[in-house]
Coordinates of N, CA and C and ligand atoms in Angstrom, one line a residue:
X1 N 13.3 -39.5 -14.5 CA 13.7 -38.1 -14.2 C 14.8 -37.6 -15.2
X2 N 14.6 -36.4 -15.7 CA 15.5 -35.8 -16.6 C 16.2 -34.7 -15.9
X3 N 17.5 -34.6 -15.9 CA 18.2 -33.5 -15.3 C 19.1 -32.9 -16.4
X4 N 18.9 -31.6 -16.6 CA 19.7 -30.9 -17.6 C 20.4 -29.7 -16.9
X5 N 21.7 -29.7 -17.1 CA 22.5 -28.5 -16.6 C 22.7 -27.6 -17.7
X6 N 22.3 -26.3 -17.5 CA 22.5 -25.3 -18.6 C 23.6 -24.4 -18.2
X7 N 24.3 -23.8 -19.2 CA 25.5 -23.0 -18.8 C 25.2 -21.7 -18.0
X8 N 24.0 -21.2 -18.2 CA 23.7 -20.0 -17.4 C 22.2 -19.8 -17.3
X9 N 21.8 -18.7 -16.6 CA 20.3 -18.5 -16.3 C 19.6 -18.1 -17.6
X10 N 20.3 -17.5 -18.6 CA 19.6 -17.2 -19.8 C 19.2 -18.5 -20.6
X11 N 20.1 -19.4 -20.7 CA 19.8 -20.7 -21.3 C 18.7 -21.4 -20.6
X12 N 18.8 -21.4 -19.2 CA 17.8 -22.0 -18.4 C 16.4 -21.5 -18.7
X13 N 16.3 -20.2 -18.8 CA 15.1 -19.6 -19.1 C 14.5 -20.0 -20.5
X14 N 15.4 -20.0 -21.5 CA 15.0 -20.4 -22.9 C 14.6 -21.8 -22.9
X15 N 15.3 -22.7 -22.3 CA 14.9 -24.2 -22.4 C 13.7 -24.4 -21.6
X16 N 13.5 -23.7 -20.5 CA 12.3 -23.8 -19.7 C 11.1 -23.3 -20.5
X17 N 11.2 -22.2 -21.2 CA 10.1 -21.7 -22.0 C 9.8 -22.7 -23.1
X18 N 10.8 -23.3 -23.7 CA 10.5 -24.3 -24.7 C 9.7 -25.4 -24.1
X19 N 10.1 -25.8 -23.0 CA 9.5 -27.0 -22.3 C 8.0 -26.7 -22.1
X20 N 7.6 -25.6 -21.6 CA 6.2 -25.3 -21.4 C 5.5 -25.0 -22.8
X21 N 6.1 -24.3 -23.7 CA 5.5 -24.0 -25.0 C 5.2 -25.3 -25.7
X22 N 6.0 -26.3 -25.6 CA 5.8 -27.6 -26.3 C 4.5 -28.2 -25.7
X23 N 4.4 -28.1 -24.4 CA 3.2 -28.8 -23.8 C 1.9 -28.0 -24.1
X24 N 2.0 -26.7 -24.2 CA 0.8 -25.9 -24.6 C 0.4 -26.2 -26.0
X25 N 1.4 -26.4 -26.9 CA 1.1 -26.8 -28.3 C 0.4 -28.1 -28.3
X26 N 0.8 -29.0 -27.5 CA 0.1 -30.4 -27.5 C -1.3 -30.3 -26.9
X27 N -1.4 -29.5 -25.8 CA -2.7 -29.4 -25.1 C -3.0 -28.0 -24.8
X28 N -3.7 -27.2 -25.6 CA -3.8 -25.8 -25.4 C -4.5 -25.5 -24.1
X29 N -5.4 -26.4 -23.6 CA -6.1 -26.1 -22.3 C -5.4 -26.7 -21.1
X30 N -4.0 -26.5 -21.2 CA -3.2 -27.0 -20.1 C -3.5 -26.4 -18.7
X31 N -3.5 -27.2 -17.7 CA -3.7 -26.6 -16.3 C -2.3 -26.6 -15.6
X32 N -1.8 -25.4 -15.3 CA -0.4 -25.2 -14.9 C -0.3 -24.6 -13.5
X33 N 0.4 -25.3 -12.6 CA 0.7 -24.7 -11.3 C 1.8 -23.7 -11.4
X34 N 1.7 -22.5 -10.9 CA 2.7 -21.4 -11.2 C 3.4 -21.0 -10.0
X35 N 4.7 -21.2 -10.0 CA 5.5 -20.7 -8.9 C 5.9 -19.2 -9.1
X36 N 5.9 -18.5 -8.1 CA 6.6 -17.2 -8.2 C 8.0 -17.4 -7.7
X37 N 8.6 -16.4 -7.0 CA 10.0 -16.5 -6.7 C 10.8 -16.0 -7.9
X38 N 12.2 -15.9 -7.7 CA 13.0 -15.3 -8.7 C 13.3 -16.3 -9.9
X39 N 13.5 -17.5 -9.6 CA 14.1 -18.4 -10.6 C 13.2 -18.5 -11.9
X40 N 11.9 -18.6 -11.8 CA 11.2 -18.8 -13.1 C 10.9 -17.4 -13.9
X41 N 11.4 -16.3 -13.4 CA 11.0 -15.0 -14.0 C 11.6 -14.9 -15.4
X42 N 12.8 -15.4 -15.7 CA 13.3 -15.4 -17.0 C 12.5 -16.2 -18.0
X43 N 12.1 -17.4 -17.5 CA 11.2 -18.3 -18.3 C 9.9 -17.5 -18.7
X44 N 9.3 -16.9 -17.7 CA 8.0 -16.3 -17.9 C 8.2 -15.1 -18.9
X45 N 9.3 -14.4 -18.8 CA 9.6 -13.3 -19.7 C 9.7 -13.8 -21.2
X46 N 10.3 -14.9 -21.3 CA 10.5 -15.4 -22.7 C 9.1 -15.9 -23.2
X47 N 8.4 -16.5 -22.4 CA 7.0 -17.0 -22.8 C 6.2 -15.8 -23.2
X48 N 6.3 -14.7 -22.5 CA 5.5 -13.5 -22.7 C 5.9 -12.9 -24.1
X49 N 7.2 -13.0 -24.4 CA 7.7 -12.4 -25.7 C 7.1 -13.3 -26.8
X50 N 7.0 -14.6 -26.6 CA 6.5 -15.4 -27.7 C 5.0 -15.2 -27.9
X51 N 4.3 -14.9 -26.8 CA 2.9 -14.6 -26.9 C 2.7 -13.3 -27.7
X52 N 3.5 -12.3 -27.3 CA 3.5 -11.0 -28.0 C 3.8 -11.1 -29.5
X53 N 4.7 -12.0 -29.8 CA 5.1 -12.2 -31.2 C 4.1 -13.0 -32.0
X54 N 3.2 -13.6 -31.3 CA 2.2 -14.4 -32.0 C 2.6 -15.8 -32.2
X55 N 3.7 -16.3 -31.6 CA 4.2 -17.7 -31.9 C 3.7 -18.6 -30.8
X56 N 3.0 -18.1 -29.8 CA 2.5 -19.0 -28.7 C 1.2 -18.4 -28.2
X57 N 0.2 -19.3 -28.1 CA -1.2 -18.9 -27.7 C -1.5 -19.6 -26.3
X58 N -1.6 -18.9 -25.3 CA -1.9 -19.4 -24.0 C -3.3 -19.1 -23.5
X59 N -4.2 -18.7 -24.5 CA -5.5 -18.2 -24.1 C -6.4 -19.3 -23.5
X60 N -6.1 -20.5 -23.7 CA -6.9 -21.6 -23.1 C -6.3 -22.2 -21.9
X61 N -5.1 -21.8 -21.5 CA -4.4 -22.3 -20.3 C -5.1 -21.8 -19.0
X62 N -5.1 -22.7 -18.0 CA -5.5 -22.3 -16.7 C -4.3 -22.2 -15.8
X63 N -4.1 -21.1 -15.1 CA -3.0 -20.9 -14.2 C -3.5 -21.1 -12.8
X64 N -2.8 -21.9 -12.0 CA -3.2 -22.3 -10.7 C -2.1 -21.7 -9.7
X65 N -2.6 -21.0 -8.7 CA -1.7 -20.4 -7.8 C -1.0 -21.4 -6.8
X66 N 0.3 -21.3 -6.6 CA 1.0 -22.2 -5.8 C 0.9 -21.9 -4.3
X67 N 1.1 -20.6 -4.0 CA 1.2 -20.3 -2.5 C 0.8 -18.8 -2.3
X68 N 0.5 -18.5 -1.1 CA 0.1 -17.1 -0.8 C 0.3 -16.8 0.7
X69 N 0.8 -15.7 1.0 CA 1.0 -15.3 2.4 C -0.4 -15.1 3.0
X70 N -0.5 -15.3 4.3 CA -1.7 -15.1 5.0 C -1.9 -13.7 5.6
X71 N -3.1 -13.3 5.7 CA -3.4 -12.1 6.5 C -3.1 -10.8 5.8
X72 N -2.9 -10.7 4.5 CA -2.6 -9.5 3.8 C -3.8 -8.8 3.3
X73 N -3.9 -7.5 3.3 CA -5.0 -6.8 2.7 C -4.9 -6.9 1.2
X74 N -6.1 -6.8 0.5 CA -6.2 -7.0 -0.9 C -5.2 -6.1 -1.7
X75 N -4.9 -4.9 -1.2 CA -4.0 -4.0 -2.0 C -2.6 -4.2 -1.5
X76 N -2.3 -5.1 -0.6 CA -0.9 -5.2 -0.1 C 0.1 -5.6 -1.3
X77 N 1.2 -4.9 -1.4 CA 2.1 -5.2 -2.6 C 2.8 -6.5 -2.5
X78 N 2.7 -7.2 -1.3 CA 3.4 -8.4 -1.1 C 2.6 -9.6 -1.5
X79 N 1.4 -9.4 -2.1 CA 0.6 -10.6 -2.4 C 1.2 -11.4 -3.6
X80 N 1.4 -12.7 -3.3 CA 1.9 -13.5 -4.4 C 1.0 -13.7 -5.5
X81 N -0.3 -13.5 -5.3 CA -1.3 -13.6 -6.4 C -0.9 -12.5 -7.4
X82 N -0.7 -11.3 -6.9 CA -0.4 -10.2 -7.8 C 0.9 -10.4 -8.6
X83 N 1.9 -11.0 -7.9 CA 3.2 -11.4 -8.6 C 2.9 -12.4 -9.7
X84 N 2.1 -13.4 -9.4 CA 1.7 -14.4 -10.5 C 1.0 -13.7 -11.6
X85 N 0.1 -12.7 -11.3 CA -0.7 -12.1 -12.3 C 0.2 -11.2 -13.2
X86 N 1.1 -10.4 -12.6 CA 1.9 -9.5 -13.4 C 3.1 -10.2 -14.1
X87 N 3.6 -11.3 -13.6 CA 4.7 -12.0 -14.3 C 4.3 -13.1 -15.2
X88 N 3.1 -13.6 -15.0 CA 2.7 -14.8 -15.8 C 1.3 -14.7 -16.5
X89 N 0.3 -14.5 -15.7 CA -1.1 -14.5 -16.2 C -1.3 -13.4 -17.3
X90 N -1.0 -12.2 -16.9 CA -1.4 -11.0 -17.7 C -0.5 -11.0 -19.0
X91 N 0.9 -11.1 -18.9 CA 1.7 -11.1 -20.1 C 1.5 -12.3 -21.0
X92 N 1.0 -13.4 -20.5 CA 0.8 -14.6 -21.3 C -0.7 -14.6 -21.8
X93 N -1.4 -13.5 -21.5 CA -2.8 -13.4 -21.9 C -3.7 -14.6 -21.5
X94 N -3.4 -15.1 -20.3 CA -4.2 -16.2 -19.8 C -5.5 -15.7 -19.2
X95 N -6.6 -16.4 -19.4 CA -7.9 -15.9 -19.0 C -8.4 -16.6 -17.8
X96 N -7.9 -17.8 -17.5 CA -8.5 -18.6 -16.4 C -7.5 -18.8 -15.3
X97 N -7.9 -18.4 -14.0 CA -7.0 -18.6 -12.9 C -7.7 -19.3 -11.8
X98 N -7.0 -20.2 -11.1 CA -7.5 -20.8 -9.9 C -6.7 -20.1 -8.7
X99 N -7.3 -19.2 -8.0 CA -6.6 -18.6 -6.9 C -6.5 -19.5 -5.7
X100 N -5.5 -19.2 -4.9 CA -5.3 -19.9 -3.6 C -5.7 -19.0 -2.4
X101 N -6.9 -19.1 -1.9 CA -7.3 -18.4 -0.7 C -7.7 -19.5 0.3
X102 N -8.8 -20.1 0.1 CA -9.3 -21.0 1.1 C -9.0 -22.4 0.6
X103 N -8.3 -23.2 1.4 CA -7.8 -24.6 0.9 C -8.9 -25.4 0.4
X104 N -10.1 -25.4 1.0 CA -11.2 -26.3 0.6 C -11.7 -25.9 -0.8
X105 N -11.9 -24.6 -1.0 CA -12.4 -24.1 -2.3 C -11.3 -24.4 -3.4
X106 N -10.1 -24.2 -3.1 CA -9.0 -24.5 -4.0 C -9.0 -26.0 -4.4
X107 N -9.1 -26.8 -3.4 CA -9.0 -28.3 -3.7 C -10.2 -28.7 -4.6
X108 N -11.4 -28.1 -4.3 CA -12.6 -28.5 -5.0 C -12.5 -28.0 -6.5
X109 N -12.0 -26.8 -6.7 CA -11.8 -26.2 -8.0 C -10.8 -27.0 -8.8
X110 N -9.8 -27.5 -8.2 CA -8.7 -28.2 -8.9 C -9.3 -29.6 -9.3
X111 N -10.0 -30.2 -8.4 CA -10.6 -31.5 -8.7 C -11.6 -31.4 -9.9
X112 N -12.4 -30.3 -9.9 CA -13.3 -30.1 -11.0 C -12.6 -30.0 -12.3
X113 N -11.4 -29.5 -12.3 CA -10.6 -29.3 -13.5 C -9.9 -30.6 -13.9
X114 N -9.9 -31.6 -13.0 CA -9.3 -32.9 -13.4 C -7.8 -32.9 -12.9
X115 N -7.4 -32.0 -12.0 CA -6.0 -32.0 -11.5 C -5.1 -31.2 -12.4
X116 N -3.9 -31.2 -12.0 CA -2.8 -30.4 -12.7 C -2.2 -31.2 -13.9
X117 N -2.0 -30.6 -15.0 CA -1.2 -31.2 -16.0 C 0.3 -31.0 -15.7
X118 N 0.6 -29.8 -15.3 CA 2.0 -29.4 -15.2 C 2.2 -28.6 -13.9
X119 N 3.3 -28.8 -13.2 CA 3.7 -28.0 -12.1 C 5.0 -27.3 -12.4
X120 N 5.1 -26.0 -12.3 CA 6.3 -25.3 -12.5 C 6.8 -24.9 -11.1
X121 N 8.0 -25.3 -10.7 CA 8.4 -25.1 -9.3 C 9.8 -24.5 -9.2
X122 N 10.0 -23.7 -8.2 CA 11.3 -23.4 -7.7 C 11.7 -24.2 -6.5
X123 N 12.9 -24.1 -6.1 CA 13.3 -24.9 -4.9 C 13.7 -24.0 -3.8
X124 N 13.0 -24.2 -2.6 CA 13.3 -23.4 -1.5 C 14.7 -23.8 -0.9
X125 N 15.3 -22.8 -0.2 CA 16.7 -23.1 0.3 C 16.7 -24.2 1.3
X126 N 15.6 -24.5 1.9 CA 15.5 -25.6 2.8 C 14.8 -26.8 2.2
X127 N 14.6 -26.8 0.9 CA 14.0 -28.0 0.2 C 12.5 -27.9 0.1
X128 N 11.9 -26.7 0.5 CA 10.5 -26.6 0.4 C 10.0 -26.4 -1.0
X129 N 8.8 -26.8 -1.2 CA 8.1 -26.6 -2.5 C 6.8 -25.8 -2.2
X130 N 6.6 -24.7 -2.9 CA 5.6 -23.8 -2.5 C 6.0 -23.3 -1.1
X131 N 5.1 -23.5 -0.1 CA 5.5 -23.3 1.3 C 5.3 -24.6 2.1
X132 N 5.5 -25.7 1.4 CA 5.5 -27.0 2.1 C 6.9 -27.1 2.8
X133 N 6.9 -26.5 4.0 CA 8.2 -26.4 4.8 C 8.5 -27.8 5.4
X134 N 9.8 -28.1 5.5 CA 10.2 -29.3 6.2 C 9.7 -29.3 7.7
X135 N 9.2 -30.4 8.2 CA 8.9 -31.6 7.5 C 7.6 -31.6 6.9
X136 N 7.5 -32.0 5.6 CA 6.3 -32.2 4.8 C 6.4 -33.5 4.1
X137 N 5.5 -34.4 4.4 CA 5.5 -35.7 3.7 C 4.7 -35.6 2.4
X138 N 4.7 -36.7 1.7 CA 4.0 -36.7 0.3 C 2.5 -36.4 0.4
X139 N 1.9 -36.7 1.5 CA 0.4 -36.6 1.6 C 0.0 -35.2 2.2
X140 N 0.9 -34.4 2.5 CA 0.6 -33.1 3.1 C -0.4 -32.3 2.3
X141 N -1.6 -32.0 2.8 CA -2.6 -31.3 2.0 C -2.4 -29.8 1.9
X142 N -3.2 -29.2 1.1 CA -3.3 -27.8 1.0 C -3.7 -27.2 2.3
X143 N -2.9 -26.3 2.9 CA -3.2 -25.9 4.2 C -2.4 -24.6 4.5
X144 N -2.7 -24.0 5.7 CA -2.0 -22.9 6.2 C -0.8 -23.4 7.0
X145 N 0.3 -22.7 6.9 CA 1.5 -23.1 7.6 C 2.3 -21.9 8.2
X146 N 3.1 -22.2 9.2 CA 4.0 -21.1 9.7 C 5.3 -21.2 8.9
X147 N 5.8 -20.1 8.5 CA 7.1 -20.1 7.7 C 8.3 -20.3 8.6
X148 N 9.2 -21.0 8.1 CA 10.5 -21.3 8.8 C 11.4 -20.1 8.7
X149 N 12.3 -20.0 9.6 CA 13.3 -18.9 9.5 C 14.0 -18.8 8.2
X150 N 14.3 -19.9 7.6 CA 15.0 -19.9 6.3 C 14.1 -19.3 5.2
X151 N 12.8 -19.6 5.3 CA 11.9 -19.0 4.3 C 11.7 -17.5 4.5
X152 N 11.6 -17.1 5.8 CA 11.5 -15.7 6.1 C 12.7 -14.9 5.5
X153 N 13.8 -15.5 5.7 CA 15.1 -14.9 5.3 C 15.1 -14.8 3.7
X154 N 14.8 -16.0 3.1 CA 15.0 -16.0 1.6 C 13.9 -15.2 0.9
X155 N 12.8 -15.0 1.6 CA 11.7 -14.2 1.0 C 11.9 -12.7 1.2
X156 N 12.8 -12.3 2.1 CA 13.0 -10.9 2.5 C 13.4 -10.1 1.3
X157 N 14.3 -10.6 0.4 CA 14.8 -9.8 -0.7 C 13.7 -9.6 -1.8
X158 N 12.6 -10.2 -1.7 CA 11.5 -10.0 -2.7 C 10.9 -8.6 -2.4
X159 N 10.9 -8.1 -1.2 CA 10.0 -7.1 -0.8 C 10.7 -5.8 -0.3
X160 N 11.9 -5.5 -0.8 CA 12.5 -4.2 -0.5 C 12.5 -3.8 0.9
X161 N 12.8 -4.7 1.8 CA 12.9 -4.2 3.2 C 11.6 -4.4 4.0
X162 N 10.5 -4.6 3.3 CA 9.2 -4.9 4.0 C 9.3 -6.2 4.8
X163 N 8.7 -6.4 5.9 CA 8.7 -7.6 6.6 C 8.0 -8.7 5.7
X164 N 8.4 -10.0 6.0 CA 7.8 -11.1 5.3 C 6.7 -11.6 6.3
X165 N 5.5 -11.8 5.8 CA 4.4 -12.4 6.6 C 4.9 -13.7 7.2
X166 N 4.4 -14.0 8.4 CA 5.0 -15.2 9.0 C 4.2 -16.5 8.7
X167 N 3.0 -16.3 8.1 CA 2.2 -17.5 7.8 C 1.8 -17.5 6.3
X168 N 1.5 -18.6 5.8 CA 1.1 -18.7 4.3 C 0.2 -19.9 4.1
X169 N -0.5 -19.8 3.0 CA -1.3 -21.0 2.5 C -0.5 -21.6 1.4
X170 N -0.4 -22.9 1.3 CA 0.4 -23.5 0.2 C -0.4 -24.6 -0.4
X171 N -0.4 -24.8 -1.7 CA -0.9 -26.0 -2.3 C -0.1 -27.1 -1.7
X172 N -0.8 -28.2 -1.4 CA -0.3 -29.3 -0.7 C 0.7 -30.2 -1.5
X173 N 1.5 -30.9 -0.8 CA 2.4 -31.9 -1.5 C 1.6 -32.9 -2.3
X174 N 0.3 -33.2 -1.8 CA -0.5 -34.1 -2.6 C -0.9 -33.5 -4.0
X175 N -1.1 -32.2 -4.0 CA -1.5 -31.5 -5.2 C -0.2 -31.5 -6.2
X176 N 0.9 -31.1 -5.6 CA 2.1 -30.9 -6.4 C 2.5 -32.3 -7.0
X177 N 2.5 -33.3 -6.2 CA 3.0 -34.6 -6.6 C 1.9 -35.3 -7.6
X178 N 0.7 -34.7 -7.5 CA -0.3 -35.3 -8.4 C -0.2 -34.7 -9.8
X179 N 0.6 -33.7 -10.1 CA 0.7 -33.2 -11.4 C 1.3 -34.2 -12.4
X180 N 0.7 -34.2 -13.6 CA 1.1 -35.2 -14.6 C 2.6 -35.0 -15.0
X181 N 3.1 -33.8 -15.0 CA 4.5 -33.6 -15.2 C 5.0 -32.4 -14.3
X182 N 6.2 -32.4 -14.0 CA 6.8 -31.4 -13.1 C 8.0 -30.8 -13.7
X183 N 8.2 -29.5 -13.6 CA 9.4 -28.8 -14.0 C 10.0 -28.1 -12.8
X184 N 11.2 -28.5 -12.4 CA 11.8 -27.9 -11.3 C 13.0 -27.0 -11.8
X185 N 13.0 -25.7 -11.5 CA 14.0 -24.8 -11.9 C 14.9 -24.4 -10.8
X186 N 16.2 -24.5 -11.0 CA 17.1 -24.3 -9.9 C 18.3 -23.5 -10.4
X187 N 18.6 -22.4 -9.7 CA 19.7 -21.6 -10.2 C 20.6 -21.1 -9.0
X188 N 21.9 -21.1 -9.1 CA 22.7 -20.4 -8.1 C 23.4 -21.4 -7.2
X189 N 24.7 -21.1 -6.8 CA 25.5 -21.9 -6.0 C 24.8 -22.2 -4.6
X190 N 24.0 -21.2 -4.1 CA 23.4 -21.4 -2.8 C 22.3 -22.5 -2.8
X191 N 22.0 -23.0 -4.0 CA 21.0 -24.1 -4.1 C 21.7 -25.4 -4.3
X192 N 23.0 -25.4 -4.5 CA 23.7 -26.7 -4.9 C 23.5 -27.8 -3.9
X193 N 23.7 -27.5 -2.6 CA 23.6 -28.6 -1.6 C 22.2 -29.1 -1.5
X194 N 21.2 -28.2 -1.5 CA 19.8 -28.7 -1.3 C 19.3 -29.4 -2.6
X195 N 19.8 -29.0 -3.7 CA 19.4 -29.7 -4.9 C 20.0 -31.1 -4.9
X196 N 21.2 -31.2 -4.5 CA 21.9 -32.5 -4.3 C 21.1 -33.4 -3.4
X197 N 20.7 -32.8 -2.2 CA 19.9 -33.6 -1.3 C 18.5 -34.1 -1.9
X198 N 17.9 -33.2 -2.7 CA 16.6 -33.5 -3.3 C 16.8 -34.6 -4.4
X199 N 17.9 -34.6 -5.1 CA 18.0 -35.5 -6.2 C 18.7 -36.8 -5.9
X200 N 19.7 -36.7 -5.0 CA 20.6 -37.8 -4.7 C 20.4 -38.4 -3.3
X201 N 19.8 -37.7 -2.4 CA 19.7 -38.2 -1.1 C 18.4 -39.0 -0.9
X202 N 18.2 -39.5 0.3 CA 16.9 -40.3 0.5 C 15.7 -39.4 0.4
X203 N 14.6 -40.1 0.1 CA 13.3 -39.4 0.2 C 13.0 -39.1 1.7
X204 N 12.7 -37.9 2.0 CA 12.5 -37.6 3.4 C 11.6 -36.4 3.6
X205 N 10.7 -36.3 4.6 CA 10.0 -35.1 4.8 C 10.8 -33.9 5.2
X206 N 12.1 -34.2 5.6 CA 13.0 -33.1 5.9 C 13.4 -32.3 4.6
X207 N 13.3 -33.0 3.4 CA 13.6 -32.3 2.2 C 12.3 -32.6 1.3
X208 N 11.3 -31.8 1.4 CA 10.1 -32.1 0.7 C 10.3 -32.3 -0.8
X209 N 11.3 -31.6 -1.4 CA 11.5 -31.7 -2.9 C 12.1 -33.1 -3.2
X210 N 12.5 -33.9 -2.2 CA 13.0 -35.2 -2.5 C 11.9 -36.1 -3.1
X211 N 10.6 -35.8 -2.8 CA 9.5 -36.6 -3.3 C 9.2 -36.3 -4.8
X212 N 9.8 -35.3 -5.3 CA 9.5 -35.0 -6.7 C 10.0 -36.2 -7.6
X213 N 11.0 -37.0 -7.1 CA 11.5 -38.1 -8.0 C 10.4 -39.1 -8.2
X214 N 9.3 -39.0 -7.5 CA 8.1 -39.9 -7.7 C 7.3 -39.5 -8.9
X215 N 7.6 -38.3 -9.4 CA 6.8 -37.7 -10.5 C 7.5 -37.8 -11.8
X216 N 6.9 -37.4 -12.9 CA 7.5 -37.3 -14.2 C 8.3 -36.0 -14.2
X217 N 9.5 -36.0 -13.7 CA 10.2 -34.8 -13.3 C 11.3 -34.4 -14.4
X218 N 11.2 -33.1 -14.7 CA 12.4 -32.5 -15.5 C 13.0 -31.5 -14.6
X219 N 14.3 -31.6 -14.4 CA 15.0 -30.6 -13.6 C 15.9 -29.8 -14.6
X220 N 15.8 -28.5 -14.5 CA 16.7 -27.6 -15.3 C 17.4 -26.8 -14.3
X221 N 18.7 -26.9 -14.3 CA 19.6 -26.2 -13.3 C 20.7 -25.5 -14.1
X222 N 21.2 -24.4 -13.5 CA 22.3 -23.8 -14.1 C 23.6 -24.4 -13.6
X223 N 24.7 -24.1 -14.2 CA 26.0 -24.7 -13.8 C 26.3 -24.5 -12.4
X224 N 26.0 -23.4 -11.8 CA 26.3 -23.2 -10.4 C 25.5 -24.1 -9.4
X225 N 24.3 -24.4 -9.8 CA 23.5 -25.2 -8.9 C 23.7 -26.7 -9.1
X226 N 24.1 -27.1 -10.3 CA 24.4 -28.5 -10.6 C 25.6 -28.6 -11.5
X227 N 26.8 -28.5 -11.0 CA 28.0 -28.4 -11.8 C 28.2 -29.7 -12.6
Ligands
LIG1 C1 9.8 -19.3 -2.1 C2 8.5 -19.7 -2.6 C3 8.5 -20.8 -3.6 C4 9.7 -20.6 -4.5 C5 10.9 -20.8 -3.8 C6 12.2 -20.5 -4.5 O1 9.9 -19.2 -0.8 N1 7.5 -20.0 -1.6 O2 7.3 -20.8 -4.4 O3 9.6 -21.4 -5.7 O4 10.9 -20.2 -2.5 O5 12.3 -19.2 -4.7 P1 13.4 -18.5 -5.6 O6 13.1 -18.9 -7.0 O7 13.3 -17.0 -5.4 O8 14.8 -19.0 -5.2

């Protein structure tokens, strides 16, 4: 496990962009699990700038969706698919996407691709990854789940006062932990305690992120999250 504390979110975004760009340079057809949420947006913006400048080519990358709310109409503005498309897939000029709708189709598509090369993850305030809410063990499959009150609350600020859907489909812990490398991005004092539990506490289904230590994990945190 590599843990790096960066002075601020700008540096976090830059170092995170370097991390992914290096991997794309080594393997242009990288398969990448893509978190939405606020933490990785700076990273994605920097990657997009490099693509635009012609210093990074992501045209052979496959983007894999991490999670999606259940029961939304295709045009609903809260779709996490659209967030992934507008923040990552479109600006990075990525052509291949594995969407997350039906768990069985998703699992089969991912298997056909040979699994994930890289997972880019944020940390839920309750230790969730994607929407693997506590308790989620390491073998939890891709499935539909009910969101916890913590997730409903933390997701509320994404949607300008719109309600947060109460159920979601998430890539399973088995998918996430199967990635050949994992990048966890954590920012802000409100994540400090849960990041400490994930990195320094026992492995437990009550903190799903604690299982990331089983993977080839890089953690990038800002000063507030990991002083
Ligand atoms: C959300 C999402 C996750 C995200 C995490 C952290 O609920 N389901 O995919 O990574 O929580 O979000 P943020 O980066 O906004 O703190």
